[in-house]
XYZ file of C-alpha atoms in Angstrom:
564
model
C 0.000 0.000 0.000
C 2.730 2.382 1.030
C 4.569 1.545 -2.187
C 1.526 2.456 -4.254
C 1.166 5.776 -2.435
C 4.803 6.613 -3.030
C 4.494 5.687 -6.700
C 1.383 7.819 -7.096
C 3.083 10.739 -5.361
C 6.161 10.422 -7.574
C 3.954 10.276 -10.679
C 2.007 13.279 -9.508
C 5.130 15.331 -8.817
C 6.597 14.395 -12.192
C 3.517 15.552 -14.096
C 2.277 18.518 -12.125
C 3.503 21.868 -10.954
C 7.015 21.899 -9.504
C 6.877 25.673 -9.378
C 3.915 27.946 -9.923
C 2.536 27.554 -13.429
C 4.754 24.583 -14.313
C 3.760 21.208 -15.719
C 6.557 18.642 -15.793
C 7.098 15.307 -17.536
C 10.828 15.521 -16.978
C 12.984 12.416 -17.124
C 10.301 9.790 -17.500
C 12.145 8.076 -20.355
C 8.932 7.552 -22.282
C 8.467 7.278 -26.029
C 5.633 9.296 -27.572
C 5.184 8.444 -31.232
C 1.720 9.699 -32.155
C -1.256 11.765 -30.990
C -2.809 8.844 -29.140
C 0.318 8.367 -26.996
C 0.079 11.934 -25.664
C -3.707 12.130 -25.157
C -3.375 12.291 -21.357
C -0.626 14.893 -21.593
C -2.648 17.012 -24.011
C -5.642 16.904 -21.693
C -3.554 18.008 -18.724
C -2.063 20.871 -20.723
C -5.502 22.013 -21.877
C -6.910 21.914 -18.342
C -3.942 23.643 -16.746
C -4.929 27.260 -16.126
C -2.178 29.844 -16.234
C 0.417 27.450 -17.697
C 3.787 29.207 -17.813
C 6.312 26.371 -18.060
C 6.329 22.936 -19.698
C 9.044 20.366 -19.036
C 9.271 17.770 -21.790
C 12.953 16.825 -21.374
C 14.109 13.272 -20.929
C 11.475 11.717 -23.207
C 11.324 11.257 -26.976
C 8.600 12.746 -29.181
C 7.660 11.955 -32.789
C 6.217 14.495 -35.221
C 2.566 13.583 -34.568
C 3.049 13.665 -30.808
C 4.694 17.092 -31.020
C 1.879 18.402 -33.228
C -0.737 17.239 -30.730
C 1.106 18.923 -27.851
C 1.468 22.045 -29.962
C -2.291 22.198 -30.565
C -2.850 22.201 -26.804
C -0.420 25.085 -26.367
C -2.184 27.381 -28.845
C -4.361 28.897 -26.124
C -1.657 29.352 -23.495
C -0.965 33.068 -23.730
C 0.821 33.194 -20.359
C 3.421 30.633 -21.449
C 7.062 31.667 -20.772
C 9.396 28.725 -20.190
C 10.266 25.946 -22.656
C 12.290 23.186 -20.991
C 12.622 21.061 -24.098
C 16.106 19.578 -23.938
C 16.817 15.929 -24.799
C 13.419 15.251 -26.354
C 14.324 13.641 -29.679
C 16.533 10.707 -28.694
C 16.312 7.945 -31.285
C 14.429 10.102 -33.792
C 15.464 10.647 -37.380
C 16.974 14.050 -37.905
C 14.316 14.724 -40.544
C 11.615 14.388 -37.869
C 12.981 17.150 -35.678
C 12.418 20.330 -37.793
C 8.681 19.703 -38.379
C 8.211 18.866 -34.696
C 9.928 22.098 -33.657
C 8.049 24.088 -36.297
C 4.744 22.885 -34.861
C 5.661 23.766 -31.293
C 7.014 27.183 -32.308
C 3.953 28.004 -34.418
C 1.710 27.166 -31.473
C 3.526 29.599 -29.196
C 3.218 32.331 -31.807
C -0.497 31.612 -32.200
C -0.964 31.765 -28.433
C 0.680 35.176 -28.246
C 3.186 33.789 -25.743
C 6.097 35.909 -24.536
C 9.010 33.603 -23.828
C 11.603 34.099 -21.125
C 13.527 30.835 -21.570
C 14.027 28.442 -24.469
C 16.068 25.320 -23.735
C 16.641 22.871 -26.591
C 19.975 21.461 -25.421
C 21.122 17.891 -26.101
C 18.920 17.436 -29.148
C 21.632 16.982 -31.826
C 19.399 18.467 -34.515
C 22.107 20.115 -36.635
C 21.575 23.127 -38.919
C 18.133 21.833 -39.972
C 17.011 21.945 -36.366
C 17.983 25.606 -36.160
C 15.794 26.196 -39.206
C 12.988 24.550 -37.213
C 13.110 27.353 -34.617
C 14.089 30.174 -36.974
C 10.555 31.573 -37.326
C 9.991 31.372 -33.589
C 13.200 33.240 -32.834
C 12.275 36.025 -35.236
C 8.727 36.347 -33.893
C 7.278 38.556 -31.151
C 7.197 35.457 -28.928
C 10.972 35.856 -28.500
C 11.143 39.622 -28.115
C 11.202 39.010 -24.357
C 13.638 36.077 -24.427
C 16.247 36.198 -21.659
C 17.820 32.721 -21.786
C 18.659 30.673 -24.869
C 20.155 27.245 -24.218
C 21.359 25.243 -27.214
C 24.109 23.129 -25.709
C 25.256 20.047 -27.641
C 22.960 20.476 -30.624
C 25.471 19.968 -33.435
C 24.519 23.239 -35.101
C 27.766 23.573 -37.016
C 28.852 26.700 -38.873
C 25.640 26.800 -40.928
C 23.407 26.542 -37.891
C 25.430 29.213 -36.100
C 24.925 31.617 -38.985
C 21.184 30.920 -39.161
C 20.906 31.442 -35.410
C 22.872 34.692 -35.557
C 20.687 36.048 -38.361
C 17.511 35.119 -36.468
C 18.685 36.816 -33.268
C 19.711 39.897 -35.230
C 16.282 40.084 -36.889
C 14.583 39.604 -33.533
C 16.600 42.433 -32.048
C 15.823 44.793 -34.931
C 12.093 44.069 -34.903
C 11.791 44.293 -31.132
C 13.763 47.550 -31.126
C 11.420 48.984 -33.741
C 8.573 48.260 -31.330
C 10.357 50.011 -28.483
C 11.237 46.868 -26.518
C 14.645 45.649 -27.762
C 15.588 42.025 -27.193
C 17.528 41.784 -23.915
C 19.008 38.291 -24.043
C 20.972 37.653 -20.840
C 22.127 34.023 -21.035
C 23.486 32.273 -24.132
C 24.615 28.654 -23.936
C 25.882 26.791 -26.995
C 28.706 24.458 -26.045
C 29.738 21.474 -28.198
C 28.228 22.772 -31.435
C 31.174 22.882 -33.873
C 30.556 26.578 -34.490
C 34.198 27.153 -35.485
C 35.390 30.609 -36.531
C 32.646 31.518 -38.987
C 29.801 30.498 -36.699
C 31.355 32.244 -33.727
C 32.027 35.405 -35.736
C 28.425 35.546 -36.967
C 27.120 35.172 -33.431
C 29.597 37.769 -32.170
C 28.009 40.340 -34.462
C 24.599 39.594 -32.965
C 26.007 39.751 -29.420
C 27.596 43.112 -30.117
C 24.298 44.444 -31.412
C 22.295 43.276 -28.379
C 24.733 44.398 -25.684
C 22.662 42.769 -22.915
C 24.463 39.488 -22.236
C 25.323 38.445 -18.686
C 26.448 34.861 -19.345
C 28.095 33.393 -22.434
C 28.968 29.692 -22.568
C 30.499 28.417 -25.829
C 32.959 25.678 -24.810
C 34.252 22.997 -27.173
C 33.406 24.675 -30.468
C 36.641 24.456 -32.449
C 37.106 28.234 -32.327
C 40.629 29.593 -32.839
C 42.024 33.091 -32.476
C 40.009 34.578 -35.369
C 36.692 33.654 -33.781
C 37.953 34.372 -30.266
C 38.974 37.874 -31.327
C 35.516 38.493 -32.811
C 33.885 37.325 -29.576
C 36.256 39.485 -27.548
C 35.216 42.559 -29.505
C 31.558 41.706 -28.957
C 32.018 41.186 -25.228
C 33.271 44.757 -24.845
C 29.778 45.885 -25.823
C 28.109 43.801 -23.103
C 28.974 45.702 -19.904
C 26.829 43.509 -17.622
C 28.701 40.320 -18.548
C 29.227 38.145 -15.445
C 30.230 34.720 -16.789
C 32.458 34.006 -19.790
C 33.106 30.345 -20.589
C 35.150 29.473 -23.681
C 36.689 26.301 -22.282
C 38.431 23.971 -24.750
C 38.761 26.334 -27.704
C 42.135 27.430 -29.105
C 43.080 31.007 -28.176
C 46.859 30.993 -28.677
C 48.608 34.307 -28.058
C 46.524 36.412 -30.448
C 43.173 35.292 -29.099
C 44.294 35.568 -25.470
C 45.593 39.102 -25.937
C 42.364 40.150 -27.667
C 40.305 38.670 -24.844
C 42.510 40.354 -22.239
C 41.898 43.698 -23.929
C 38.158 43.043 -23.779
C 38.298 42.201 -20.076
C 39.790 45.622 -19.383
C 36.464 47.135 -20.444
C 34.326 44.905 -18.225
C 33.685 45.504 -14.522
C 30.994 42.955 -13.726
C 32.767 39.728 -14.710
C 32.746 37.127 -11.932
C 33.669 33.873 -13.693
C 36.299 33.414 -16.426
C 36.776 29.917 -17.814
C 39.587 29.816 -20.353
C 40.724 26.344 -19.338
C 42.233 24.112 -22.030
C 42.395 27.096 -24.385
C 46.169 27.257 -25.041
C 46.423 30.844 -23.830
C 50.176 30.196 -23.363
C 52.530 32.411 -21.385
C 52.166 35.604 -23.402
C 48.400 35.337 -23.262
C 48.433 34.567 -19.536
C 50.524 37.664 -18.854
C 48.041 39.800 -20.810
C 45.143 38.318 -18.845
C 47.039 38.890 -15.588
C 47.367 42.564 -16.479
C 43.629 42.782 -17.156
C 42.894 41.184 -13.782
C 45.290 43.540 -12.014
C 43.762 46.616 -13.611
C 40.109 45.702 -13.112
C 37.617 42.875 -12.573
C 36.876 43.974 -8.974
C 34.311 41.236 -8.237
C 36.099 38.293 -9.870
C 35.147 34.969 -8.258
C 36.769 32.340 -10.450
C 39.640 32.356 -12.944
C 40.400 29.158 -14.851
C 43.570 29.122 -16.964
C 44.241 25.403 -16.637
C 45.932 23.314 -19.343
C 47.109 26.373 -21.273
C 50.839 25.653 -21.754
C 51.644 28.456 -19.307
C 55.162 28.520 -17.847
C 56.181 29.356 -14.285
C 56.871 33.099 -14.460
C 53.613 33.800 -16.241
C 51.694 31.682 -13.735
C 53.261 33.615 -10.854
C 52.128 36.874 -12.455
C 48.595 35.477 -12.709
C 48.721 34.605 -9.011
C 49.969 38.071 -8.106
C 47.199 39.637 -10.183
C 44.439 38.328 -7.876
C 45.821 40.211 -4.893
C 43.058 42.262 -3.306
C 40.256 40.380 -5.083
C 38.079 39.952 -1.989
C 35.415 37.957 -3.825
C 37.797 35.377 -5.338
C 36.789 31.769 -4.706
C 39.079 29.796 -7.032
C 42.189 30.165 -9.179
C 42.841 27.158 -11.436
C 46.299 26.835 -12.995
C 46.456 23.049 -13.099
C 47.906 21.185 -16.086
C 50.363 23.896 -17.142
C 54.157 23.788 -17.558
C 55.363 25.001 -14.173
C 57.666 22.369 -12.718
C 57.925 21.394 -9.069
C 59.877 24.483 -8.035
C 57.394 26.902 -9.586
C 54.445 24.952 -8.182
C 55.919 25.499 -4.718
C 56.533 29.180 -5.494
C 52.967 29.526 -6.731
C 51.597 28.049 -3.525
C 53.863 30.377 -1.542
C 52.570 33.435 -3.422
C 48.964 32.448 -2.790
C 49.697 31.707 0.875
C 51.326 35.121 1.139
C 48.115 36.674 -0.146
C 46.111 34.660 2.407
C 44.517 32.881 -0.532
C 46.254 29.520 -0.310
C 42.983 27.622 -0.034
C 41.700 29.275 -3.231
C 44.395 27.783 -5.464
C 43.168 24.679 -7.230
C 45.066 21.420 -7.443
C 48.345 21.348 -9.387
C 48.410 17.562 -9.600
C 48.342 17.482 -13.403
C 51.219 19.919 -13.901
C 53.205 19.076 -17.042
C 56.569 20.143 -15.646
C 58.984 22.714 -17.035
C 59.388 22.854 -20.823
C 62.381 20.783 -21.908
C 63.035 22.271 -25.334
C 64.366 25.713 -24.432
C 68.052 24.740 -24.600
C 67.517 22.973 -27.903
C 65.786 26.041 -29.296
C 68.639 28.255 -28.113
C 71.088 25.955 -29.919
C 68.928 26.154 -33.031
C 68.944 29.936 -32.873
C 72.724 29.971 -32.494
C 73.101 27.657 -35.484
C 70.792 29.915 -37.472
C 72.898 32.927 -36.467
C 76.047 31.189 -37.698
C 74.359 30.287 -40.967
C 73.121 33.837 -41.430
C 76.586 35.243 -40.726
C 78.040 32.918 -43.358
C 75.375 33.973 -45.839
C 76.043 37.637 -45.103
C 79.775 37.104 -45.670
C 79.050 35.344 -48.979
C 76.659 38.112 -50.039
C 79.222 40.700 -49.028
C 81.983 39.077 -51.078
C 79.687 38.812 -54.080
C 78.708 42.455 -53.748
C 82.337 43.457 -53.455
C 83.064 41.763 -56.771
C 79.969 42.696 -58.739
C 78.865 46.085 -57.396
C 80.323 49.197 -58.970
C 81.759 51.877 -56.674
C 79.025 54.021 -55.166
C 79.008 57.517 -53.781
C 78.600 57.460 -49.948
C 75.029 58.329 -49.006
C 74.161 60.522 -46.000
C 72.965 58.392 -43.077
C 69.254 58.069 -42.448
C 67.087 56.432 -39.761
C 66.224 53.427 -41.933
C 69.892 52.720 -42.604
C 70.694 52.926 -38.891
C 67.869 50.527 -37.978
C 69.160 48.005 -40.499
C 72.762 48.120 -39.244
C 72.980 50.078 -35.956
C 76.247 51.690 -34.889
C 77.136 54.586 -32.551
C 78.750 56.476 -35.425
C 75.625 56.244 -37.597
C 73.450 57.397 -34.714
C 75.563 60.489 -34.122
C 75.662 61.295 -37.830
C 71.863 61.532 -37.870
C 72.395 64.876 -36.148
C 70.231 66.836 -33.746
C 67.028 65.900 -35.586
C 67.577 62.159 -35.010
C 64.628 61.884 -32.591
C 62.257 63.371 -35.187
C 63.703 61.098 -37.880
C 63.020 58.009 -35.756
C 59.488 59.218 -34.984
C 58.861 59.468 -38.716
C 60.544 56.151 -39.547
C 59.128 53.864 -36.826
C 55.505 52.766 -37.056
C 54.609 53.244 -33.387
C 51.118 51.921 -34.037
C 52.792 48.503 -34.269
C 53.964 47.467 -30.794
C 56.283 44.795 -32.206
C 58.050 47.204 -34.559
C 58.339 49.729 -31.736
C 59.983 47.123 -29.511
C 62.357 46.134 -32.317
C 63.363 49.763 -32.877
C 63.889 50.236 -29.128
C 66.289 47.300 -28.996
C 68.229 48.384 -32.077
C 68.698 51.927 -30.824
C 69.574 50.851 -27.284
C 72.066 48.277 -28.572
C 74.589 51.078 -29.243
C 74.195 52.649 -25.782
C 77.513 53.431 -24.076
C 77.508 54.477 -20.443
C 80.998 55.976 -20.713
C 80.262 58.002 -23.889
C 77.965 60.879 -22.905
C 77.295 61.943 -26.479
C 76.162 58.469 -27.598
C 74.304 57.886 -24.343
C 72.353 61.123 -24.735
C 71.578 60.363 -28.388
C 70.214 56.910 -27.490
C 68.045 58.145 -24.625
C 66.671 61.092 -26.624
C 65.764 58.758 -29.477
C 64.000 56.087 -27.429
C 62.331 58.828 -25.398
C 60.785 60.294 -28.543
C 59.584 56.918 -29.862
C 58.128 55.612 -26.604
C 56.495 58.897 -25.593
C 54.722 59.026 -28.944
C 53.760 55.340 -28.756
C 52.357 55.345 -25.244
C 50.494 58.619 -25.899
C 48.360 56.857 -28.497
C 45.104 55.439 -27.024
C 45.265 52.525 -29.481
C 48.838 51.520 -28.594
C 48.926 48.105 -26.931
C 51.461 48.532 -24.171
C 51.270 44.897 -23.189
C 52.231 43.873 -26.736
C 55.251 46.135 -26.536
C 56.471 44.634 -23.261
C 55.695 41.104 -24.422
C 57.593 41.664 -27.683
C 60.574 43.025 -25.745
C 60.672 39.940 -23.532
C 60.391 37.622 -26.524
C 63.099 39.420 -28.514
C 65.387 39.381 -25.482
C 64.882 35.622 -25.199
C 63.191 35.861 -21.795
C 59.792 34.648 -22.942
C 59.016 31.815 -25.303
C 56.806 32.798 -28.214
C 54.619 30.647 -30.419
C 55.813 32.787 -33.351
C 59.359 31.335 -33.095
C 60.976 34.761 -32.919
C 64.768 34.682 -32.921
C 66.076 36.452 -29.793
C 68.735 39.164 -30.024
C 72.002 38.860 -28.133
C 71.334 40.816 -24.957
C 73.784 43.649 -24.291
C 73.918 45.975 -21.263
C 72.571 48.855 -23.349
C 69.219 47.099 -23.759
C 68.716 46.957 -20.009
C 70.228 50.376 -19.305
C 67.882 52.043 -21.795
C 64.946 50.123 -20.363
C 65.943 51.244 -16.863
C 65.734 54.829 -18.111
C 62.377 54.272 -19.828
C 60.583 52.781 -16.807
C 61.425 55.906 -14.803
C 59.644 58.186 -17.269
C 56.108 59.439 -16.722
C 54.840 57.948 -19.984
C 55.710 54.352 -19.050
C 52.561 52.586 -17.747
C 52.929 51.353 -14.174
C 50.849 48.245 -14.859
C 53.770 46.799 -16.861
C 56.292 47.154 -14.048
C 55.377 43.911 -12.278
C 55.769 41.939 -15.510
C 59.268 43.288 -16.164
C 60.288 42.798 -12.534
C 59.229 39.150 -12.584
C 61.340 38.405 -15.639
C 64.371 40.368 -14.460
C 64.334 38.221 -11.312
C 64.807 35.019 -13.289
C 68.135 33.240 -13.521
C 68.541 33.225 -17.287
C 71.747 32.565 -19.166
C 70.995 35.376 -21.635
C 71.242 37.944 -18.802
C 74.403 36.621 -17.151
C 76.721 38.807 -19.231
C 74.700 41.871 -18.183
C 74.414 41.172 -14.459
C 75.300 44.716 -13.375
C 72.779 46.344 -15.736
C 70.191 43.719 -14.781
C 70.646 44.442 -11.055
C 70.289 48.190 -11.575
C 67.139 47.683 -13.648
C 65.723 45.296 -11.066
C 66.361 47.810 -8.282
C 64.675 50.597 -10.259
C 61.667 48.411 -10.981
C 61.285 47.755 -7.263
C 61.400 51.500 -6.590
C 58.852 52.512 -9.224
C 56.520 49.551 -8.627
C 53.038 50.888 -7.752
C 51.824 50.294 -4.211
C 49.370 47.378 -3.893
């Protein structure tokens, strides 16, 4: 008897209101093939006054069954919530669009105003998106706040159809004075790739109302990530950003870091398994340092991040009172850096917020080999230059010496050439160097500073005046990416590994002495100081021949470091 009562109660709870206005058939595992199989359900829907939500998930519905349910919904004008995930298991893909068309048409007929539409786990592909296209464009979705399409196999085509439908919905609703204010978008595991993500990014940018975006596992690389980053800047209320298991690389990570600098409401960042790499992690660390005051969770796990970059990420969360978790597991730290990372977090009284490091990949092992490769390349290049020189000596006719210019100096720097540029050298460099390009600016800085001589006041003054002019102009530009400049410097100096396989220069004291001068100037952004300090503190073979200049620079960085 008791068993029967329990069974009846369970059945009743499954089919009736769980919350006010809700009718649920969730998770019954039943198969509804035709109208007859849903007669009881149809009756209950028809008799339910004030129906606002219908849970159909966890069952499977054929076309006829869906049409019968749709007919019952045509009078439900108060309807708001569609919990329709996982409702086509075992069905032919061709059955799904007509079933969805019927249900959508019914909601439009009823004059419903939807708040939530959940069609996750239905694997309906691009054709399934066509099945809800009319609904998404209709007045029924002008009030939509949550759209959940996780694991639907939309593909690039489906992503484009969805983006166009959302754009049309926004335009039509705006024309009526009530613009679409979508808050939550979920579309993980859909193979959107770059084109699908870019199309959706345009719709997101137009709406500007998003609070949560979840698009993990979509095969998106830096092109699509950059498009999404641009769109996110136009959604100031964004709280959750989940792009787990896409491929950022440096370009995508830097673009996303730039976007984060414009957002103040972000609480959860999930860039795990996104290959943000060290340069990207440093950019994100700068964004965290500068803003994100209510950050709760930062996931940069499995991103091929090395120790110094990870330590900068840890330092960036200092003062984040709302932080609940920092995940840096599965990176390339090594045992020593893992211990240092724990020590940093303990020092911030945040030791319990650092996630497990049990899957750390250890320090990269190929740095020495790469250095050897670079040295071999240098030798080869020197040989080629000698060969070219000997050929030119034989074949080139005598030429009249040309007056020195900035371009000539930057190709083959020398103190004599720098002095011969005269008193207008700073202006010449300003005109020659494209300061809009952070990489070219960094390259010019290193070439000019390479001829620095502490003991020669004339050369020293010429170097400092020249780099002063270039950097002041660069940092004065609102579009100049200061992080890119610092990152490029570190890569060219061989202190930071780059995915672009940049060949490092041979570090000379002048590079560090000129940098020591630059960081003391008012134009040099203080947010970059911590990054430089972290790398100057490393024991790197490339800096051993410049230990005195390195120590002076390190001391200056400590002095000018902004107070926490």
